[in-house]
Amino acid sequence: MPLHIDKDISEWVDVCWSEHRSESALKIWRRAKEDWGEDSPSRRWVSNRVRDLKSRVRELDPEPIARPWGEHWPTDADSVQVFLVLHDEADLLCSSNGVQGFEGVTARMVDWACRIRRFFDCSVALDRLMLLQFSVWFAAQERWGLENSGQYSDVYDSTHAATSGLMAWYRRDSNEDSMGEERWGHVFRIWDRWPEDEASVRQIVCEYLRAIYSLYIVSADVSYV
């Protein structure tokens, strides 16, 4: 175990626990060991971390779904276009991967898609998929920040991993990005796999989307067929 636990790794442990709250500290440690190898924290560190999280994290209410033309959808033309594309991409992704029960993206995902839409060209398949993925990442990290820190949550701090990944996506075709990092906590460069294996990228995004529903939308019954 390293003497100093990197911030990305400690945040990874926090998010991992937030996504698997019913699991024991031992299982969380095993997940960290599998993902981070020699850089992973010790079993004792993870156990203490999980104990601390259980004592102070406040779970938020379920996320509302932004159904097409419903309460949480925008009114300006540009945003309507982006969110119809986002909804359609998520719907097609679930259908093609045998996932039933999709009703719509969450209101928090809609809000983040509006903020970051200029980074993506929605006429390009990979861009549409990555807009969906980054909306998932930003929404989940913002929510976790609120659960973890409440009124003291800082949006930039809680979404730092997603922001770092977004800037790597923005610089992906530049010389500046040739020596870039490969991952930031739970965020990683899945777009690099697209040229060789589009199917695996779609599967990864679908798994993230399904996890959002399983964790944060109490009424959703999303399952594989």
mmCIF file of C-alpha atoms in Angstrom, residues 9-18 24-26 28-29 41-57:
data_model
loop_
_atom_site.group_PDB
_atom_site.id
_atom_site.type_symbol
_atom_site.label_atom_id
_atom_site.label_comp_id
_atom_site.label_asym_id
_atom_site.label_seq_id
_atom_site.Cartn_x
_atom_site.Cartn_y
_atom_site.Cartn_z
ATOM 1 C CA ILE A 9 -8.091 6.924 -5.527
ATOM 2 C CA SER A 10 -9.720 8.089 -2.288
ATOM 3 C CA GLU A 11 -12.523 9.684 -4.311
ATOM 4 C CA TRP A 12 -12.828 6.446 -6.293
ATOM 5 C CA VAL A 13 -13.356 4.540 -3.039
ATOM 6 C CA ASP A 14 -16.007 7.057 -1.957
ATOM 7 C CA VAL A 15 -17.903 6.760 -5.229
ATOM 8 C CA CYS A 16 -17.512 2.980 -5.266
ATOM 9 C CA TRP A 17 -19.127 2.796 -1.837
ATOM 10 C CA SER A 18 -21.897 5.181 -2.942
ATOM 11 C CA SER A 24 -19.128 -4.784 3.153
ATOM 12 C CA ALA A 25 -15.913 -2.796 3.492
ATOM 13 C CA LEU A 26 -14.058 -5.978 2.519
ATOM 14 C CA ILE A 28 -15.175 -2.430 -1.442
ATOM 15 C CA TRP A 29 -11.481 -3.034 -0.713
ATOM 16 C CA PRO A 41 -5.263 1.595 -0.223
ATOM 17 C CA SER A 42 -4.989 -0.955 2.567
ATOM 18 C CA ARG A 43 -7.929 -2.952 3.848
ATOM 19 C CA ARG A 44 -7.802 -1.022 7.137
ATOM 20 C CA TRP A 45 -7.864 2.331 5.329
ATOM 21 C CA VAL A 46 -10.892 1.280 3.276
ATOM 22 C CA SER A 47 -12.659 -0.061 6.378
ATOM 23 C CA ASN A 48 -12.141 3.233 8.221
ATOM 24 C CA ARG A 49 -13.228 5.190 5.168
ATOM 25 C CA VAL A 50 -16.438 3.191 4.767
ATOM 26 C CA ARG A 51 -17.232 3.586 8.471
ATOM 27 C CA ASP A 52 -16.818 7.354 8.168
ATOM 28 C CA LEU A 53 -18.994 7.537 5.041
ATOM 29 C CA LYS A 54 -21.793 5.545 6.660
ATOM 30 C CA SER A 55 -21.828 7.928 9.619
ATOM 31 C CA ARG A 56 -22.116 11.192 7.688
ATOM 32 C CA VAL A 57 -23.465 10.713 4.148
#
